[in-house]
XYZ file of C-alpha atoms in Angstrom:
401
model
C 25.194 6.520 -3.738
C 23.624 3.195 -4.764
C 21.370 4.857 -7.301
C 24.291 6.728 -8.890
C 26.305 3.499 -9.157
C 23.313 1.745 -10.729
C 22.822 4.603 -13.145
C 26.447 4.656 -14.250
C 26.685 0.865 -14.437
C 23.606 0.522 -16.596
C 24.656 3.424 -18.780
C 28.081 1.871 -19.263
C 26.634 -1.510 -20.147
C 24.292 0.061 -22.663
C 27.095 2.048 -24.266
C 29.152 -1.134 -24.722
C 26.409 -2.571 -26.924
C 26.297 -0.714 -30.244
C 22.598 -1.565 -30.640
C 21.622 -0.413 -27.169
C 22.212 3.367 -26.867
C 19.105 4.491 -28.742
C 16.697 2.259 -26.867
C 18.433 2.941 -23.553
C 18.207 6.710 -23.997
C 14.567 6.538 -24.971
C 13.267 3.827 -22.647
C 15.494 3.597 -19.576
C 17.571 6.718 -19.030
C 14.716 9.240 -18.563
C 13.229 7.436 -15.557
C 16.648 6.647 -14.084
C 17.679 10.288 -14.410
C 14.402 11.479 -12.871
C 14.839 9.074 -9.942
C 18.414 10.230 -9.462
C 17.327 13.878 -9.378
C 14.583 13.070 -6.851
C 17.139 11.252 -4.686
C 19.550 14.204 -4.747
C 16.832 16.766 -4.024
C 15.322 14.776 -1.135
C 18.726 14.173 0.423
C 19.715 17.825 0.076
C 16.452 19.089 1.558
C 16.260 16.713 4.510
C 19.985 16.617 5.268
C 19.999 12.813 5.378
C 20.285 10.055 2.819
C 16.861 9.124 1.469
C 16.057 5.752 -0.068
C 15.376 5.903 -3.790
C 12.102 7.857 -4.084
C 9.206 6.097 -5.751
C 8.282 7.868 -9.009
C 4.568 7.287 -8.382
C 2.478 7.033 -5.186
C 2.225 3.563 -3.681
C -1.000 1.605 -3.821
C -3.392 1.831 -0.898
C -3.185 -0.997 1.624
C -6.196 -3.323 1.850
C -8.953 -2.079 4.147
C -8.453 -5.089 6.435
C -5.034 -6.285 7.527
C -4.225 -9.290 9.724
C -3.741 -8.858 13.443
C -0.268 -7.830 14.577
C 1.632 -9.249 17.524
C 2.233 -5.658 18.641
C 0.085 -2.769 17.438
C 0.763 0.885 18.326
C -1.504 3.886 17.838
C -0.163 7.449 17.736
C -2.421 10.499 17.752
C -2.407 13.854 15.959
C 1.078 15.333 15.407
C 0.384 18.783 13.888
C 3.784 19.805 12.569
C 5.765 19.067 15.752
C 8.771 17.013 14.668
C 10.492 16.770 18.055
C 7.359 15.601 19.886
C 6.650 13.116 17.091
C 10.118 11.625 17.507
C 9.513 11.345 21.247
C 6.238 9.519 20.613
C 7.877 6.974 18.287
C 10.748 6.557 20.736
C 8.332 6.061 23.641
C 6.657 3.320 21.618
C 10.007 1.590 21.102
C 9.711 2.049 17.338
C 12.843 4.141 16.703
C 16.330 4.293 18.171
C 18.248 7.328 19.399
C 19.187 8.155 15.799
C 15.579 8.178 14.648
C 15.848 4.923 12.690
C 13.175 2.217 12.809
C 13.886 -0.265 15.596
C 10.397 -1.696 16.064
C 11.000 -4.928 14.155
C 7.694 -6.480 13.069
C 5.522 -4.093 15.077
C 2.671 -2.348 13.280
C 1.970 1.322 13.992
C -0.995 3.429 12.889
C -0.749 7.217 13.093
C -4.276 8.631 12.872
C -3.581 11.703 10.732
C -3.410 15.487 11.190
C 0.224 15.994 10.268
C -0.478 19.465 8.869
C -1.238 22.813 10.556
C -0.533 24.371 13.945
C 3.202 23.508 13.748
C 6.226 24.686 11.780
C 7.734 21.377 10.591
C 5.034 19.791 8.476
C 7.183 18.768 5.481
C 10.069 17.439 7.552
C 7.520 15.394 9.497
C 6.108 13.994 6.245
C 9.589 12.982 5.116
C 10.232 11.334 8.504
C 7.044 9.275 8.307
C 7.766 8.229 4.718
C 11.261 7.096 5.686
C 9.991 5.149 8.692
C 7.369 3.474 6.502
C 10.091 2.115 4.236
C 12.322 1.049 7.123
C 9.427 -0.652 8.910
C 8.478 -2.582 5.784
C 12.074 -3.729 5.315
C 12.102 -4.986 8.930
C 8.865 -6.944 8.567
C 6.715 -4.341 10.327
C 4.547 -1.513 9.082
C 3.737 2.147 9.661
C 0.353 3.283 8.352
C -0.523 6.987 8.286
C -4.154 8.014 7.920
C -5.490 11.192 6.345
C -7.080 13.536 8.858
C -9.323 16.564 8.534
C -6.371 18.960 8.405
C -4.975 17.143 5.387
C -8.322 17.334 3.596
C -8.767 20.984 4.645
C -5.456 21.987 3.118
C -5.962 20.006 -0.076
C -9.370 21.679 -0.238
C -7.716 25.127 -0.037
C -8.364 25.989 3.617
C -5.058 27.213 5.061
C -6.264 29.142 8.105
C -4.376 26.967 10.605
C -1.020 27.049 8.810
C 1.711 28.816 10.771
C 4.134 31.468 9.563
C 6.942 29.010 10.276
C 5.272 26.455 8.027
C 5.219 29.053 5.245
C 8.980 29.456 5.609
C 9.451 25.681 5.535
C 7.313 25.537 2.394
C 9.475 28.213 0.775
C 12.621 26.164 1.495
C 11.010 23.045 0.039
C 9.891 25.064 -2.993
C 13.466 26.066 -3.855
C 14.676 22.456 -3.893
C 11.588 21.237 -5.734
C 12.118 23.880 -8.425
C 15.757 22.870 -8.733
C 14.788 19.243 -9.312
C 12.089 20.045 -11.849
C 14.423 22.298 -13.797
C 17.070 19.585 -13.885
C 14.528 17.145 -15.256
C 13.412 19.650 -17.877
C 16.977 19.746 -19.244
C 16.604 16.118 -20.293
C 14.709 16.213 -23.574
C 13.614 12.581 -23.166
C 12.482 12.954 -19.565
C 8.974 13.490 -18.306
C 6.994 15.847 -20.511
C 5.433 17.310 -17.382
C 8.704 18.391 -15.738
C 8.829 21.816 -17.355
C 5.127 22.395 -16.704
C 5.524 21.359 -13.076
C 8.435 23.730 -12.626
C 6.452 26.536 -14.219
C 3.456 25.954 -11.946
C 5.659 26.140 -8.858
C 7.509 29.173 -10.271
C 4.199 30.953 -10.699
C 3.358 30.339 -7.049
C 5.277 32.668 -4.797
C 5.404 32.909 -1.052
C 7.239 35.599 0.939
C 10.447 34.611 2.713
C 9.184 36.403 5.826
C 5.857 36.018 7.645
C 2.950 37.851 6.045
C 2.287 41.332 7.464
C -0.502 41.260 9.978
C -0.012 37.621 10.959
C -0.230 37.022 14.693
C 0.361 34.291 17.261
C 2.665 32.516 14.841
C -0.188 31.990 12.360
C 0.171 32.819 8.687
C -2.276 35.118 6.954
C -5.661 33.555 6.233
C -5.441 35.001 2.745
C -4.841 32.836 -0.304
C -1.323 31.364 -0.256
C -0.267 30.496 -3.837
C 2.746 28.405 -2.787
C 0.717 26.235 -0.437
C -2.016 26.067 -3.049
C 0.366 24.769 -5.732
C 1.940 22.150 -3.460
C -1.215 20.924 -1.722
C -3.910 21.144 -4.391
C -5.485 17.867 -5.574
C -2.763 16.322 -7.719
C -0.108 18.687 -6.294
C 3.403 17.347 -5.622
C 3.105 17.075 -1.841
C -0.460 15.774 -2.010
C 0.379 13.065 -4.557
C 3.481 11.894 -2.760
C 2.543 12.061 0.907
C -1.271 11.901 1.171
C -2.572 9.946 -1.815
C -0.915 6.675 -0.650
C -2.556 6.935 2.782
C -5.862 5.286 3.700
C -8.661 7.149 5.434
C -9.998 4.078 7.261
C -7.978 0.986 8.190
C -8.705 -2.182 10.174
C -5.821 -4.144 11.709
C -7.063 -7.382 13.205
C -10.031 -6.460 15.399
C -9.138 -2.750 15.671
C -10.622 -0.149 13.318
C -8.660 3.101 12.874
C -10.033 6.423 11.628
C -9.276 10.071 12.309
C -12.779 11.280 13.175
C -15.243 8.410 13.347
C -16.918 5.796 11.180
C -20.688 6.274 11.164
C -23.389 3.905 9.863
C -23.729 6.045 6.726
C -20.022 5.494 5.974
C -20.383 1.735 6.322
C -23.381 1.826 3.996
C -21.430 3.881 1.449
C -18.513 1.441 1.677
C -15.211 1.917 3.498
C -13.144 0.573 0.594
C -14.982 3.032 -1.637
C -14.189 5.885 0.777
C -10.480 5.005 0.672
C -10.472 4.677 -3.105
C -12.412 7.861 -3.840
C -10.354 9.864 -1.339
C -7.196 8.719 -3.106
C -8.651 9.651 -6.499
C -9.489 13.134 -5.227
C -6.005 13.579 -3.747
C -4.511 12.507 -7.079
C -6.605 15.143 -8.840
C -8.977 12.720 -10.547
C -12.609 13.851 -10.688
C -15.240 11.265 -9.810
C -16.097 9.350 -12.964
C -13.399 11.098 -14.982
C -9.708 10.894 -15.740
C -8.688 14.507 -16.281
C -6.803 16.428 -13.609
C -8.322 19.353 -11.761
C -5.422 21.495 -12.970
C -6.496 21.118 -16.591
C -9.681 23.112 -16.017
C -8.064 25.609 -13.669
C -10.719 24.914 -11.026
C -10.054 23.275 -7.690
C -11.540 19.797 -7.476
C -14.007 19.695 -4.549
C -13.639 16.923 -1.960
C -16.102 14.038 -1.878
C -19.193 14.553 0.256
C -18.021 12.051 2.894
C -15.043 14.326 3.661
C -17.185 17.418 4.280
C -19.281 18.542 7.225
C -19.732 17.490 10.833
C -20.640 13.922 9.856
C -17.579 13.445 7.644
C -15.386 10.453 8.346
C -12.508 12.819 9.219
C -14.652 15.296 11.190
C -17.159 13.224 13.204
C -16.926 13.501 16.990
C -19.707 11.074 17.876
C -17.330 8.873 19.864
C -14.676 11.366 21.003
C -16.573 13.816 23.231
C -14.569 14.503 26.378
C -17.704 13.811 28.408
C -18.246 10.080 27.948
C -21.986 10.483 28.512
C -22.135 12.373 25.196
C -20.582 9.507 23.216
C -23.058 7.672 21.007
C -22.259 4.142 22.174
C -25.280 2.603 20.473
C -24.177 3.986 17.126
C -20.634 2.750 17.778
C -21.901 -0.746 18.531
C -23.982 -0.723 15.342
C -20.905 0.179 13.268
C -18.609 -2.384 14.866
C -21.164 -5.174 14.551
C -21.554 -4.397 10.841
C -17.826 -4.794 10.116
C -16.365 -8.336 10.090
C -14.106 -8.908 13.076
C -14.189 -5.336 14.395
C -14.186 -5.117 18.199
C -13.025 -1.536 18.854
C -12.366 1.786 17.136
C -9.337 4.063 17.608
C -9.912 7.751 16.846
C -8.029 11.039 17.018
C -9.302 14.543 16.160
C -10.591 15.623 19.593
C -8.025 16.517 22.252
C -8.427 14.442 25.393
C -7.412 16.575 28.386
C -6.963 13.496 30.570
C -4.773 11.738 28.046
C -5.456 8.602 26.053
C -8.658 7.036 27.336
C -11.505 4.721 26.435
C -15.272 5.085 26.325
C -18.277 2.870 25.665
C -16.801 0.023 27.682
C -13.455 0.248 25.897
C -14.991 -0.096 22.414
C -13.589 3.292 21.422
C -10.096 4.471 22.304
C -9.276 8.180 21.923
C -5.594 8.927 21.229
C -5.405 12.672 20.464
C -3.571 14.120 23.468
C -2.921 17.557 21.927
C 0.717 16.538 21.621
C 1.941 19.378 19.373
C 3.372 22.493 20.985
C 1.070 24.448 18.680
C -2.023 22.556 19.792
C -2.038 22.048 23.549
C 1.564 20.878 24.046
C 0.225 17.786 25.759
C 2.149 14.979 27.402
C 3.635 12.425 25.001
C 1.508 9.270 25.110
C 0.925 6.315 22.792
C -1.417 3.326 22.832
C -0.109 -0.247 22.714
C -2.349 -3.177 21.725
C -1.071 -6.740 21.964
C -2.721 -10.138 21.468
C -5.216 -8.446 19.124
C -6.824 -6.450 21.905
C -6.545 -8.809 24.850
C -3.950 -6.494 26.371
C -4.213 -2.710 25.859
C -2.027 -0.181 27.686
C -1.293 3.536 27.599
C 2.428 4.321 27.456
C 3.698 7.556 29.022
C 7.168 9.006 29.302
C 8.874 8.066 32.585
C 5.708 6.349 33.826
C 4.635 2.741 34.222
C 2.306 1.420 31.483
C -1.352 1.889 32.406
C -3.915 -0.787 31.346
C -6.950 0.488 29.474
C -10.439 -0.910 29.903
């Protein structure tokens, strides 16, 4: 209730000053009211108290961050909240109540939160909360964008489950409620009513689509998912736009698919920046939103195709002999301080493993029940790569080459 107390205290102080009410109502109250509504809606939807939501997406982190005393990598999560919690608990990053307990540890989750599982939005809220708690404790949680995030923002929903559609419908009801509350405030955001209308216009059935099978939703156009996940959409802006696509922590480079020489030449900072712009709904070289023209904004070229930074499998083939180690070495040598790359995207049947003499570490274990239901494993890197181990539930840590 801290935000409510702040709201009432500031309102009371303004009312006590006969010269203040007009300026307070015009300049301060609208944003305070909007933040309060967001706080109430988030808390009601998640069932737990949420820190005051940021009105705008956070800035991207720098491409290169200093080495961490303890660095943890977690692979693809695909809508499986319970397995995700087990992974963070295995890494010693959360306690039995799901609160951050990792102190100054740094964790990088390599993307693919969406698809194949039924609890995508709850998982996004969990990661956002842990990011804030980690920062307050002197640590950090970084979440990358994977190919399933870019697929969905690009309008490809073929891997969304029927259960995820139901979760989206529940989120929609609370989101509508919040937008309608904001629209009642004449001084509040001019876009509140429009946002509510756009979500109202998008409907999704409260039961799985006829003809869906194996827990998958229909491959047909889903207007609710489209409205929430389009470039500039409410979920995209809040949960994906603040996330980098490539990140280097000390001597370790993280990416969902793989960084290729063409990506280095294009510029990794530029890839992060232009991906964020696309997710925010900003066309390249322009400032207008994709929604203004009614046409979906296409993703940048470096996010499309087999050689995309979120799709490349050059270093993640299960058969190590098929990994392009020469290309990997070329990339690492071209990036200051980079000694190894951590990738997800391709399920590793034998668990977390290394290739190319340990210069690439593959952390996608098919953890989600909807995508292999693999054993929970995480990667721990200490002393900036001098000590690397695979952590497994109820097993002794295993050193990696």
